[in-house]
Amino acid sequence: MRPDQERLVRSWLESRDPGDAPAQLRAAVADVPFAERGPRFPALAGPPIRLPWLHISLRPVLLVLLVIAAVVAALSAGYLVLRPPFPPRGLLAYIAPIAATGSTGISLSAADGSEARQLSPTQANLYDHSPRWSRDGRTLLFARTTGLDAFGSCGGVGSVVLYDVATGTEHVVATGLRPMNDIEWSPGEDRAAYVYPPPGCGTEVELGVVDLRTGAVTTTIVVPQPSEISPTSPTGVLWHVQWVGEVASAVPDATVTDNGRDFTTTADLPSHDGHASIRYAWTTPERVPTLKAINRATGTSIELGPGGVPAWSPDDTAIAYIQPGGSAGPKAVEFMRDHLVIATDGTWQTRVVADVLVMDGSPADVIPALSWTPDGAAVYWIDGSGVHVIDVATGRSADLANLPNACADLQWQPIPR
Amino acid sequence: MSGQATAAGAEADRRVAFAQLMDRDLDRTYRLAGIILGNGPDAEDAAHDAVVQAWRAFGGLRDTTRFEAWFQRILVNVCRDRLRKRRRSPVTELTLAASHSVSDRFKDVDDRLALDRAFEQLSPDQAITVVLRFHVDLSLDDVATRMGVPVGTVKSRLHAALAKLERGLTGAEVID
């Protein structure tokens, strides 16, 4: 393009400038952070139905209906008594900003907001993350970074910490390590493995294994050169820990392939016992992710269609994921009415558990990733409007309104039977 | 102080911080959306949508000094989605002429109309790349960051977009 044409384009772009924001927009925007949270299903929050034609002669009919309703309610209550509690019991561990210092720390809370406590110290330049429950729900393992540099978490000093829930005390098992992206218990819970680097650092990848009794650390360089920067994510390719038996390894969250015009991002999510895997993939620019179930023993696979990041049930018998749906209707134009789907391992038959309202936008960005509660009775996720839980058997849902909107990496405490 | 009281105080601080950041950036946001989308009403809707999305994701922003770039990326995505929907449901744009100011600097109306038509032929990603590069004057690296793509992709989009705009100005048929 010639310089005079470039000047023309610039002038033309300037001519499209609408000027400063109008007053009504400024007022609406100022109200956004202070407005009350809207109803979970705005399309259903309409005015009550009025029956102006109701009159005395219908009273006997109403009484009969009320009696029937009471009987049904009593039978339902009896059924619900036999069901597991909902939301499931147990404390929730999550990371959230600590306002006093600007740091990020770990807090605990019951699902109803009771028993809330901040586990991390109120201390500047400290970042606690990746809380992981022991199987008996008594101990939290987590990673700590101190001495953060000004630009994020690429620098700093890493520590491995155990927190005793009953006594409220922490024990720093090992320190002086590199800052971590992920940390996980070994199956025997006598060791923990972590991966360096944190997001966006693009350096070599290191796997560390810590003996939780002695604090001894063994490190291995997994990828000696700077790890690949993903073209589709500004934070780069992230690495996480995977235990296969008692052997730990570092695996990338996803691989990105360039087909010359677009990029395809692929992630494999193995079952806990490794017998199968779900391949999750999306291609720019459309970014509607698709799922494929793979039998690792035979190599056979089956396409499951479009869906968000899935999660294996604790017993590996099923996966849960959000399937893209359609418009949520004229009263909720900013939402899509998606579906929570359970697919049973083996047959991969699917059933829709419940409808889920998801903010409209690029699917790979907004379809939430799910987690299962340790008892396998419910799935939960975090989105911009908070924490949501759905009973996979009944479809009953709950919004955990007492947890902070800014919470992340929420982990449900196992309650041994 | 109970954990809940501490959380409530932190929540209030967060709301105030967000409101202050948005008040500072709103004019720039609205103007950028207006240039991308071509009319004031769409720019208002897009700006408001972006603010709502940013508020809901604000808790994940660890470094508020990067708010401008972070929020601009959200706005770019909102505008891109609107442009895509507009492409799927084409509506005769009668508002473009009304949005131009009375003191039009163009002496050649044909050039302006040619650019209007050529810009409408660009893909949403190409259109946004042109705006970020030639109006916001971002470097190619910053454009890549705002749009979440590699610099090479930015270059190819810019090349294709400028070629279309140039063909529009020279009167050659703009083929998508």
Coordinates of C-alpha atoms in Angstrom, one line a residue:
Chain A
M1 CA 0.0 0.0 0.0
R2 CA 1.4 3.4 -1.0
P3 CA 2.0 6.0 1.7
D4 CA -0.7 8.3 0.5
Q5 CA -3.2 5.4 0.6
E6 CA -2.0 4.5 4.1
R7 CA -2.7 8.2 5.1
L8 CA -6.1 7.9 3.5
V9 CA -6.9 4.7 5.5
R10 CA -5.8 6.4 8.7
S11 CA -7.9 9.5 8.0
W12 CA -10.9 7.3 7.1
L13 CA -10.5 5.3 10.4
E14 CA -10.4 8.6 12.3
S15 CA -13.6 9.7 10.6
R16 CA -15.3 6.6 12.1
D17 CA -14.5 7.8 15.6
P18 CA -17.8 8.3 17.4
G19 CA -16.3 10.5 20.1
D20 CA -16.4 10.2 23.8
A21 CA -18.7 7.7 25.5
P22 CA -22.3 9.0 25.9
A23 CA -23.6 9.7 29.4
Q24 CA -26.1 6.8 29.4
L25 CA -23.3 4.3 28.6
R26 CA -21.1 5.8 31.4
A27 CA -23.9 5.5 33.9
A28 CA -24.6 1.9 32.8
V29 CA -21.0 0.9 33.1
A30 CA -20.6 2.6 36.5
D31 CA -23.4 0.4 37.7
V32 CA -22.0 -2.9 36.5
P33 CA -19.8 -3.9 39.6
F34 CA -22.5 -2.8 42.0
A35 CA -25.5 -4.3 40.4
E36 CA -27.0 -7.4 42.1
R37 CA -26.3 -10.7 40.5
G38 CA -29.1 -11.6 38.1
P39 CA -31.3 -14.7 38.5
R40 CA -29.5 -18.0 37.5
F41 CA -32.1 -18.6 34.9
P42 CA -33.3 -15.2 33.8
A43 CA -35.5 -16.7 31.1
L44 CA -37.6 -18.3 33.8
A45 CA -37.8 -15.4 36.2
G46 CA -40.9 -13.9 34.7
P47 CA -44.0 -12.4 36.5
P48 CA -46.1 -14.7 38.5
I49 CA -49.0 -16.3 36.7
R50 CA -52.3 -14.7 37.7
L51 CA -55.7 -16.5 37.5
P52 CA -58.3 -13.8 37.6
W53 CA -61.0 -16.3 36.6
L54 CA -60.5 -18.3 39.9
H55 CA -63.6 -18.3 42.0
I56 CA -65.2 -20.1 45.0
S57 CA -66.8 -23.0 43.1
L58 CA -63.3 -24.3 42.2
R59 CA -62.2 -24.6 45.9
P60 CA -62.9 -28.3 46.2
V61 CA -60.8 -29.0 43.1
L62 CA -58.0 -26.9 44.6
L63 CA -58.2 -28.9 47.8
V64 CA -57.9 -32.2 46.0
L65 CA -54.9 -30.8 44.1
L66 CA -53.3 -29.6 47.3
V67 CA -53.8 -33.0 48.9
I68 CA -52.2 -34.8 45.9
A69 CA -49.3 -32.3 46.0
A70 CA -48.8 -33.0 49.7
V71 CA -48.7 -36.7 49.2
V72 CA -46.2 -36.3 46.3
A73 CA -44.1 -34.0 48.4
A74 CA -44.0 -36.5 51.3
L75 CA -43.0 -39.3 49.0
S76 CA -40.3 -37.1 47.5
A77 CA -39.0 -36.1 50.9
G78 CA -38.7 -39.7 51.8
Y79 CA -36.8 -40.4 48.6
L80 CA -34.5 -37.4 49.2
V81 CA -33.7 -38.6 52.7
L82 CA -32.1 -41.7 51.1
R83 CA -30.1 -39.6 48.7
P84 CA -26.6 -38.3 49.5
P85 CA -26.7 -34.7 50.9
F86 CA -26.6 -32.0 48.3
P87 CA -24.4 -30.1 47.9
P88 CA -22.0 -32.8 49.2
R89 CA -20.4 -32.4 52.6
G90 CA -16.8 -31.4 53.0
L91 CA -14.8 -28.2 53.0
L92 CA -13.8 -26.5 49.8
A93 CA -10.3 -25.4 49.3
Y94 CA -9.7 -22.6 46.7
I95 CA -7.4 -19.8 45.8
A96 CA -8.5 -16.2 45.9
P97 CA -6.9 -12.8 46.1
I98 CA -6.0 -11.5 49.5
A99 CA -7.1 -7.9 49.4
A100 CA -4.8 -6.6 52.1
T101 CA -1.6 -7.5 50.3
G102 CA -2.5 -8.1 46.6
S103 CA -1.2 -11.7 47.0
T104 CA -3.2 -14.8 46.1
G105 CA -3.8 -17.4 48.9
I106 CA -5.7 -20.4 49.8
S107 CA -8.9 -20.4 51.8
L108 CA -11.3 -23.0 53.2
S109 CA -15.1 -22.9 53.4
A110 CA -18.1 -25.1 53.6
A111 CA -20.4 -25.0 50.6
D112 CA -22.8 -22.8 52.5
G113 CA -20.1 -20.3 53.4
S114 CA -19.7 -21.4 57.0
E115 CA -16.4 -22.5 58.5
A116 CA -14.6 -20.0 56.3
R117 CA -11.0 -19.4 57.1
Q118 CA -8.0 -18.0 55.2
L119 CA -5.3 -20.7 55.3
S120 CA -2.5 -18.6 53.8
P121 CA -0.7 -16.0 55.8
T122 CA -1.5 -12.3 55.0
Q123 CA 1.9 -11.5 53.7
A124 CA 3.0 -9.5 50.7
N125 CA 4.8 -11.1 47.8
L126 CA 3.5 -14.5 48.5
Y127 CA 1.5 -16.8 46.2
D128 CA -0.1 -20.0 47.5
H129 CA -1.8 -22.2 44.9
S130 CA -2.7 -25.7 43.7
P131 CA -4.4 -27.0 46.9
R132 CA -4.6 -30.8 46.8
W133 CA -6.5 -32.9 49.4
S134 CA -5.1 -36.1 50.9
R135 CA -7.5 -39.1 50.4
D136 CA -8.6 -38.9 54.0
G137 CA -9.4 -35.2 53.7
R138 CA -7.2 -34.3 56.7
T139 CA -4.3 -32.7 54.9
L140 CA -3.8 -30.2 52.2
L141 CA -0.8 -30.2 50.0
F142 CA 0.0 -27.0 48.2
A143 CA 2.7 -25.0 46.4
R144 CA 4.0 -21.6 47.7
T145 CA 6.0 -19.0 45.8
T146 CA 7.6 -16.1 47.7
G147 CA 9.9 -13.4 46.4
L148 CA 7.8 -12.9 43.3
D149 CA 9.2 -10.6 40.7
A150 CA 7.4 -7.5 39.5
F151 CA 6.0 -9.1 36.3
G152 CA 4.4 -12.2 37.7
S153 CA 5.4 -15.6 38.9
C154 CA 8.3 -16.6 36.7
G155 CA 10.8 -15.7 39.4
G156 CA 10.7 -16.3 43.1
V157 CA 11.3 -19.2 45.5
G158 CA 9.1 -22.3 45.6
S159 CA 8.1 -24.3 48.6
V160 CA 6.1 -27.5 49.2
V161 CA 3.7 -27.1 52.1
L162 CA 1.4 -29.5 54.1
Y163 CA -1.5 -28.0 56.0
D164 CA -3.2 -30.0 58.8
V165 CA -6.9 -29.1 58.7
A166 CA -7.7 -30.1 62.2
T167 CA -4.9 -28.2 63.9
G168 CA -4.7 -25.4 61.4
T169 CA -1.0 -25.6 61.2
E170 CA 1.3 -25.7 58.2
H171 CA 4.6 -27.6 57.7
V172 CA 7.0 -26.4 55.0
V173 CA 8.4 -29.7 53.7
A174 CA 10.9 -28.3 51.3
T175 CA 11.9 -24.8 50.2
G176 CA 14.4 -23.0 48.0
L177 CA 12.9 -24.7 45.0
R178 CA 11.9 -23.2 41.6
P179 CA 8.4 -21.7 41.4
M180 CA 5.8 -24.3 40.5
N181 CA 2.9 -24.6 38.1
D182 CA 1.4 -27.7 39.5
I183 CA 1.8 -30.1 42.4
E184 CA 0.2 -33.5 43.0
W185 CA 0.3 -36.3 45.7
S186 CA 1.8 -39.6 44.7
P187 CA -0.7 -42.5 44.9
G188 CA 1.0 -43.7 48.1
E189 CA 0.9 -40.1 49.5
D190 CA 4.5 -40.4 50.7
R191 CA 5.7 -38.1 48.0
A192 CA 4.7 -35.1 45.9
A193 CA 5.7 -34.1 42.4
Y194 CA 5.7 -30.6 41.0
V195 CA 6.4 -29.0 37.6
Y196 CA 8.3 -25.8 36.9
P197 CA 7.8 -23.3 35.2
P198 CA 4.7 -21.3 36.0
P199 CA 2.5 -20.0 33.1
G200 CA 4.0 -17.7 30.5
C201 CA 7.7 -18.2 31.4
G202 CA 8.8 -20.1 28.3
T203 CA 11.8 -21.7 30.0
E204 CA 13.1 -25.2 30.4
V205 CA 10.7 -27.6 32.1
E206 CA 11.7 -29.3 35.3
L207 CA 10.0 -32.1 37.2
G208 CA 10.6 -32.3 41.0
V209 CA 9.7 -35.1 43.4
V210 CA 9.7 -34.4 47.1
D211 CA 9.9 -37.0 49.9
L212 CA 7.2 -35.7 52.2
R213 CA 8.8 -37.3 55.3
T214 CA 12.4 -36.2 54.8
G215 CA 12.0 -33.1 52.5
A216 CA 14.5 -34.6 50.1
V217 CA 14.0 -33.3 46.5
T218 CA 15.0 -34.9 43.3
T219 CA 14.8 -32.8 40.1
T220 CA 14.9 -33.8 36.4
I221 CA 15.0 -31.5 33.4
V222 CA 12.2 -32.7 31.2
V223 CA 12.6 -30.2 28.4
P224 CA 16.0 -28.5 28.3
Q225 CA 15.1 -25.7 25.8
P226 CA 12.5 -23.0 26.3
S227 CA 9.1 -24.7 26.3
E228 CA 7.0 -23.9 23.2
I229 CA 4.9 -20.8 23.3
S230 CA 1.4 -21.7 22.2
P231 CA 0.2 -19.5 19.3
T232 CA -3.3 -19.6 20.7
S233 CA -2.6 -18.8 24.3
P234 CA -0.6 -15.9 25.6
T235 CA 0.4 -17.9 28.7
G236 CA 2.1 -20.5 26.6
V237 CA 1.9 -24.3 26.8
L238 CA 1.4 -25.3 30.5
W239 CA 2.8 -28.5 32.0
H240 CA 1.3 -30.6 34.7
V241 CA 2.2 -33.6 36.8
Q242 CA 0.9 -37.1 36.0
W243 CA 1.4 -40.1 38.2
V244 CA 1.3 -43.5 36.6
G245 CA 1.5 -45.9 39.5
E246 CA 4.3 -44.5 41.6
V247 CA 6.2 -42.9 38.7
A248 CA 5.8 -39.2 38.1
S249 CA 6.1 -37.4 34.8
A250 CA 5.6 -33.9 33.4
V251 CA 3.1 -33.7 30.5
P252 CA 2.1 -30.7 28.5
D253 CA -1.5 -29.6 29.0
A254 CA -2.0 -29.5 25.2
T255 CA -0.2 -29.7 21.9
V256 CA -0.6 -27.1 19.2
T257 CA -0.2 -28.0 15.5
D258 CA -0.1 -25.5 12.6
N259 CA -1.8 -26.7 9.5
G260 CA -0.7 -23.6 7.5
R261 CA -3.9 -21.6 7.9
D262 CA -5.2 -22.5 11.3
F263 CA -4.0 -23.9 14.6
T264 CA -5.4 -27.0 16.3
T265 CA -5.0 -27.4 20.0
T266 CA -5.3 -31.0 21.3
A267 CA -5.3 -32.2 24.9
D268 CA -5.5 -35.8 26.1
L269 CA -7.3 -36.4 29.4
P270 CA -6.6 -40.0 30.7
S271 CA -8.7 -41.8 33.2
H272 CA -7.3 -42.1 36.6
D273 CA -6.4 -45.8 36.0
G274 CA -5.1 -45.0 32.4
H275 CA -7.4 -47.5 30.6
A276 CA -9.0 -44.8 28.4
S277 CA -8.5 -41.2 27.4
I278 CA -10.6 -38.4 26.1
R279 CA -9.1 -36.3 23.4
Y280 CA -10.2 -32.7 23.5
A281 CA -9.4 -30.6 20.4
W282 CA -10.4 -27.2 18.9
T283 CA -9.2 -25.4 15.7
T284 CA -9.0 -21.7 15.2
P285 CA -10.8 -19.6 14.1
E286 CA -14.1 -21.3 15.0
R287 CA -12.8 -22.8 18.3
V288 CA -15.8 -25.1 18.9
P289 CA -14.1 -28.0 20.8
T290 CA -14.8 -31.6 20.0
L291 CA -14.3 -34.8 22.1
K292 CA -13.2 -38.3 21.2
A293 CA -13.0 -41.3 23.5
I294 CA -10.0 -43.5 23.0
N295 CA -9.5 -47.0 24.4
R296 CA -5.8 -47.1 25.2
A297 CA -5.6 -50.8 25.1
T298 CA -7.1 -51.4 21.7
G299 CA -6.6 -47.9 20.2
T300 CA -10.2 -47.8 19.1
S301 CA -12.0 -44.5 19.4
I302 CA -15.4 -43.0 19.1
E303 CA -16.4 -39.4 18.4
L304 CA -18.5 -37.8 21.1
G305 CA -19.1 -34.6 19.2
P306 CA -18.8 -31.0 20.5
G307 CA -18.2 -30.4 24.2
G308 CA -16.2 -28.5 26.7
V309 CA -13.2 -29.8 28.8
P310 CA -14.5 -33.1 30.3
A311 CA -13.8 -34.6 33.7
W312 CA -13.5 -38.3 34.6
S313 CA -15.7 -39.5 37.5
P314 CA -13.6 -40.6 40.5
D315 CA -14.4 -44.2 39.7
D316 CA -13.6 -43.8 36.0
T317 CA -17.0 -45.1 34.9
A318 CA -18.1 -41.9 33.2
I319 CA -17.2 -38.5 32.0
A320 CA -19.0 -35.2 32.5
Y321 CA -18.8 -32.3 30.1
I322 CA -20.8 -29.3 28.9
Q323 CA -22.3 -29.7 25.4
P324 CA -23.0 -26.6 23.4
G325 CA -26.7 -25.8 22.9
G326 CA -28.6 -23.0 21.4
S327 CA -29.9 -19.6 22.3
A328 CA -31.2 -19.1 25.8
G329 CA -34.1 -17.0 24.4
P330 CA -34.8 -13.3 24.1
K331 CA -34.8 -12.6 27.8
A332 CA -31.2 -13.9 28.1
V333 CA -29.5 -12.9 24.9
E334 CA -26.1 -12.8 26.4
F335 CA -26.3 -16.5 27.3
M336 CA -26.3 -19.8 25.6
R337 CA -28.4 -22.7 26.9
D338 CA -25.9 -25.5 27.0
H339 CA -26.3 -29.0 28.5
L340 CA -24.5 -30.9 31.2
V341 CA -23.9 -34.4 29.7
I342 CA -22.8 -37.6 31.3
A343 CA -21.3 -40.2 29.0
T344 CA -20.8 -43.7 30.3
D345 CA -17.4 -45.3 29.8
G346 CA -17.5 -48.3 27.4
T347 CA -20.8 -47.7 25.5
W348 CA -20.3 -43.9 25.6
Q349 CA -24.1 -43.5 25.7
T350 CA -24.9 -39.9 26.8
R351 CA -27.6 -38.5 28.9
V352 CA -28.4 -34.8 29.5
V353 CA -28.5 -34.2 33.2
A354 CA -29.4 -30.5 33.2
D355 CA -29.5 -27.3 31.2
V356 CA -26.7 -24.8 31.9
L357 CA -26.6 -21.1 31.1
V358 CA -23.2 -20.2 29.7
M359 CA -22.1 -16.7 28.7
D360 CA -22.2 -16.4 24.9
G361 CA -18.8 -16.1 23.2
S362 CA -16.0 -18.1 21.6
P363 CA -16.9 -21.7 22.8
A364 CA -13.4 -22.8 23.7
D365 CA -13.1 -19.6 25.9
V366 CA -16.4 -19.8 27.7
I367 CA -17.6 -23.4 28.0
P368 CA -16.6 -24.2 31.6
A369 CA -14.3 -27.1 32.6
L370 CA -15.9 -29.4 35.1
S371 CA -14.8 -31.2 38.2
W372 CA -16.4 -34.1 40.2
T373 CA -17.0 -34.1 43.9
P374 CA -15.0 -36.9 45.5
D375 CA -18.1 -38.9 46.2
G376 CA -19.0 -38.9 42.5
A377 CA -22.5 -37.6 43.2
A378 CA -22.1 -34.1 41.7
V379 CA -20.0 -32.0 39.3
Y380 CA -19.1 -28.4 39.8
W381 CA -17.4 -25.6 37.9
I382 CA -16.5 -21.9 38.3
D383 CA -17.5 -19.2 35.8
G384 CA -17.8 -15.5 35.9
S385 CA -20.9 -15.7 38.0
G386 CA -19.5 -18.0 40.7
V387 CA -19.4 -21.6 41.7
H388 CA -22.2 -24.0 40.5
V389 CA -22.9 -27.6 41.5
I390 CA -25.2 -30.1 39.9
D391 CA -26.3 -33.5 41.2
V392 CA -25.6 -35.9 38.4
A393 CA -28.4 -38.3 39.3
T394 CA -31.2 -35.8 39.7
G395 CA -30.0 -32.7 37.9
R396 CA -30.6 -30.6 41.0
S397 CA -28.4 -27.5 41.0
A398 CA -27.0 -25.1 43.5
D399 CA -25.1 -21.9 43.2
L400 CA -22.6 -21.5 46.0
A401 CA -23.3 -17.8 46.5
N402 CA -21.2 -17.5 49.6
L403 CA -17.9 -18.2 47.9
P404 CA -16.0 -15.2 46.4
N405 CA -16.5 -14.7 42.6
A406 CA -12.8 -14.5 42.2
C407 CA -12.1 -18.0 43.6
A408 CA -10.3 -20.6 41.4
D409 CA -8.8 -24.1 41.5
L410 CA -11.6 -25.2 43.8
Q411 CA -11.0 -28.6 45.4
W412 CA -13.7 -30.5 47.3
Q413 CA -12.6 -32.3 50.5
P414 CA -13.0 -36.1 50.5
I415 CA -15.1 -37.4 53.4
P416 CA -14.1 -41.1 54.0
R417 CA -17.1 -43.4 54.6
Chain B
M1 CA -12.6 -10.4 61.8
S2 CA -14.5 -13.4 60.5
G3 CA -13.6 -14.9 57.2
Q4 CA -16.9 -13.8 55.7
A5 CA -16.5 -10.1 56.9
T6 CA -13.0 -10.1 55.5
A7 CA -14.3 -11.5 52.2
A8 CA -17.0 -8.8 52.1
G9 CA -14.5 -6.0 52.6
A10 CA -12.3 -7.4 49.9
E11 CA -15.2 -7.6 47.6
A12 CA -16.2 -4.0 48.2
D13 CA -12.6 -2.9 47.4
R14 CA -12.6 -4.9 44.3
R15 CA -15.8 -3.3 43.0
V16 CA -14.4 0.2 43.6
A17 CA -11.1 -0.7 41.9
F18 CA -12.9 -2.0 38.9
A19 CA -15.2 1.0 38.7
Q20 CA -12.2 3.4 38.8
L21 CA -10.3 1.5 36.1
M22 CA -13.4 1.4 33.8
D23 CA -14.1 5.1 34.3
R24 CA -10.6 5.9 33.2
D25 CA -10.8 3.7 30.1
L26 CA -14.4 4.0 29.0
D27 CA -14.0 6.8 26.4
R28 CA -11.1 5.0 24.7
T29 CA -13.1 1.7 24.8
Y30 CA -16.2 3.3 23.2
R31 CA -14.2 5.0 20.5
L32 CA -12.3 1.8 19.6
A33 CA -15.6 -0.2 19.4
G34 CA -17.1 2.6 17.3
I35 CA -14.3 2.5 14.8
I36 CA -14.4 -1.3 14.6
L37 CA -18.2 -1.6 14.3
G38 CA -18.9 1.6 12.4
N39 CA -21.8 3.0 14.5
G40 CA -22.5 4.4 17.9
P41 CA -25.3 2.1 19.1
D42 CA -23.3 -1.1 18.3
A43 CA -20.3 0.5 20.0
E44 CA -22.4 1.2 23.1
D45 CA -23.7 -2.4 23.3
A46 CA -20.2 -3.9 22.6
A47 CA -18.6 -1.7 25.2
H48 CA -21.2 -2.6 27.8
D49 CA -20.9 -6.3 27.0
A50 CA -17.1 -6.1 27.4
V51 CA -17.4 -4.3 30.7
V52 CA -19.8 -7.0 32.0
Q53 CA -17.4 -9.8 30.8
A54 CA -14.4 -8.0 32.3
W55 CA -16.1 -7.6 35.7
R56 CA -17.0 -11.3 35.8
A57 CA -13.4 -12.2 35.0
F58 CA -11.8 -9.4 37.0
G59 CA -10.9 -11.8 39.9
G60 CA -8.5 -13.6 37.6
L61 CA -6.4 -10.5 36.8
R62 CA -3.4 -10.7 39.1
D63 CA -1.7 -7.6 37.9
T64 CA -3.9 -4.5 37.5
T65 CA -1.2 -2.6 35.8
R66 CA -2.0 -4.8 32.8
F67 CA -5.7 -3.9 32.9
E68 CA -5.7 -1.9 29.7
A69 CA -4.2 -4.6 27.5
W70 CA -6.3 -7.3 29.3
F71 CA -9.5 -5.4 28.8
Q72 CA -8.8 -4.4 25.3
R73 CA -8.4 -8.1 24.4
I74 CA -11.9 -8.7 25.9
L75 CA -13.3 -5.8 23.9
V76 CA -11.7 -7.1 20.7
N77 CA -13.3 -10.5 21.2
V78 CA -16.7 -8.9 21.8
C79 CA -16.4 -6.8 18.7
R80 CA -15.2 -9.8 16.7
D81 CA -18.2 -11.8 17.7
R82 CA -20.5 -9.0 16.8
L83 CA -18.9 -8.6 13.4
R84 CA -19.3 -12.4 12.8
K85 CA -23.0 -12.3 13.7
R86 CA -23.4 -9.3 11.5
R87 CA -21.8 -11.2 8.6
R88 CA -24.1 -14.2 9.2
S89 CA -27.2 -11.9 9.2
P90 CA -26.4 -9.1 6.8
V91 CA -28.3 -5.9 7.5
T92 CA -28.2 -2.9 5.2
E93 CA -26.1 -0.5 7.2
L94 CA -27.9 2.8 7.0
T95 CA -26.0 4.2 10.0
L96 CA -22.6 4.6 8.5
A97 CA -23.4 7.9 6.7
A98 CA -25.1 9.2 9.8
S99 CA -22.1 8.5 12.0
H100 CA -19.7 10.7 10.0
S101 CA -19.3 14.1 11.4
V102 CA -20.5 17.2 9.6
S103 CA -16.9 18.5 9.3
D104 CA -15.9 15.6 7.0
R105 CA -12.2 15.8 6.2
F106 CA -12.6 13.8 3.0
K107 CA -12.7 15.9 -0.1
D108 CA -13.2 12.9 -2.3
V109 CA -16.4 11.3 -1.2
D110 CA -15.8 8.4 -3.6
D111 CA -12.7 7.4 -1.6
R112 CA -14.6 7.3 1.6
L113 CA -17.4 5.2 0.2
A114 CA -14.9 2.9 -1.5
L115 CA -13.2 2.3 1.9
D116 CA -16.6 1.8 3.5
R117 CA -17.4 -0.9 1.0
A118 CA -14.0 -2.5 1.1
F119 CA -13.9 -2.5 4.9
E120 CA -17.2 -4.3 5.0
Q121 CA -15.6 -7.0 2.8
L122 CA -12.9 -7.7 5.4
S123 CA -13.2 -10.7 7.7
P124 CA -13.7 -9.6 11.4
D125 CA -10.2 -10.5 12.2
Q126 CA -8.8 -8.6 9.3
A127 CA -10.9 -5.5 10.1
I128 CA -9.8 -5.5 13.8
T129 CA -6.2 -6.0 12.8
V130 CA -6.4 -2.9 10.6
V131 CA -7.9 -0.8 13.3
L132 CA -5.4 -1.9 16.0
R133 CA -2.5 -1.3 13.6
F134 CA -3.5 1.9 11.9
H135 CA -5.7 3.7 14.4
V136 CA -4.6 2.5 17.8
D137 CA -1.0 2.4 16.3
L138 CA -0.1 -0.8 18.2
S139 CA 3.1 -2.6 17.2
L140 CA 2.7 -5.9 15.4
D141 CA 3.7 -7.7 18.7
D142 CA 1.0 -5.8 20.6
V143 CA -1.6 -6.5 18.0
A144 CA -0.7 -10.2 18.2
T145 CA -1.1 -10.1 22.0
R146 CA -4.5 -8.3 21.8
M147 CA -5.8 -10.9 19.4
G148 CA -4.2 -13.9 20.9
V149 CA -2.4 -15.0 17.7
P150 CA 1.2 -15.2 16.5
V151 CA 2.9 -12.2 14.9
G152 CA 3.0 -14.1 11.6
T153 CA -0.7 -14.4 11.6
V154 CA -1.0 -10.6 12.2
K155 CA 1.2 -9.9 9.2
S156 CA -0.7 -12.2 6.9
R157 CA -4.1 -10.7 8.0
L158 CA -2.7 -7.2 7.5
H159 CA -1.3 -8.0 4.1
A160 CA -4.7 -9.5 3.0
A161 CA -6.7 -6.6 4.5
L162 CA -4.5 -3.9 3.0
A163 CA -4.7 -5.6 -0.4
K164 CA -8.5 -5.6 -0.3
L165 CA -8.6 -1.9 0.8
E166 CA -6.2 -1.0 -1.9
R167 CA -8.2 -2.8 -4.5
G168 CA -11.3 -0.9 -3.2
L169 CA -9.5 2.4 -3.5
T170 CA -8.3 1.7 -7.1
G171 CA -11.8 0.6 -8.1
A172 CA -10.8 -3.0 -8.8
E173 CA -13.3 -5.7 -7.8
V174 CA -12.9 -6.8 -4.2
I175 CA -12.9 -10.5 -4.2
D176 CA -13.0 -12.2 -0.8

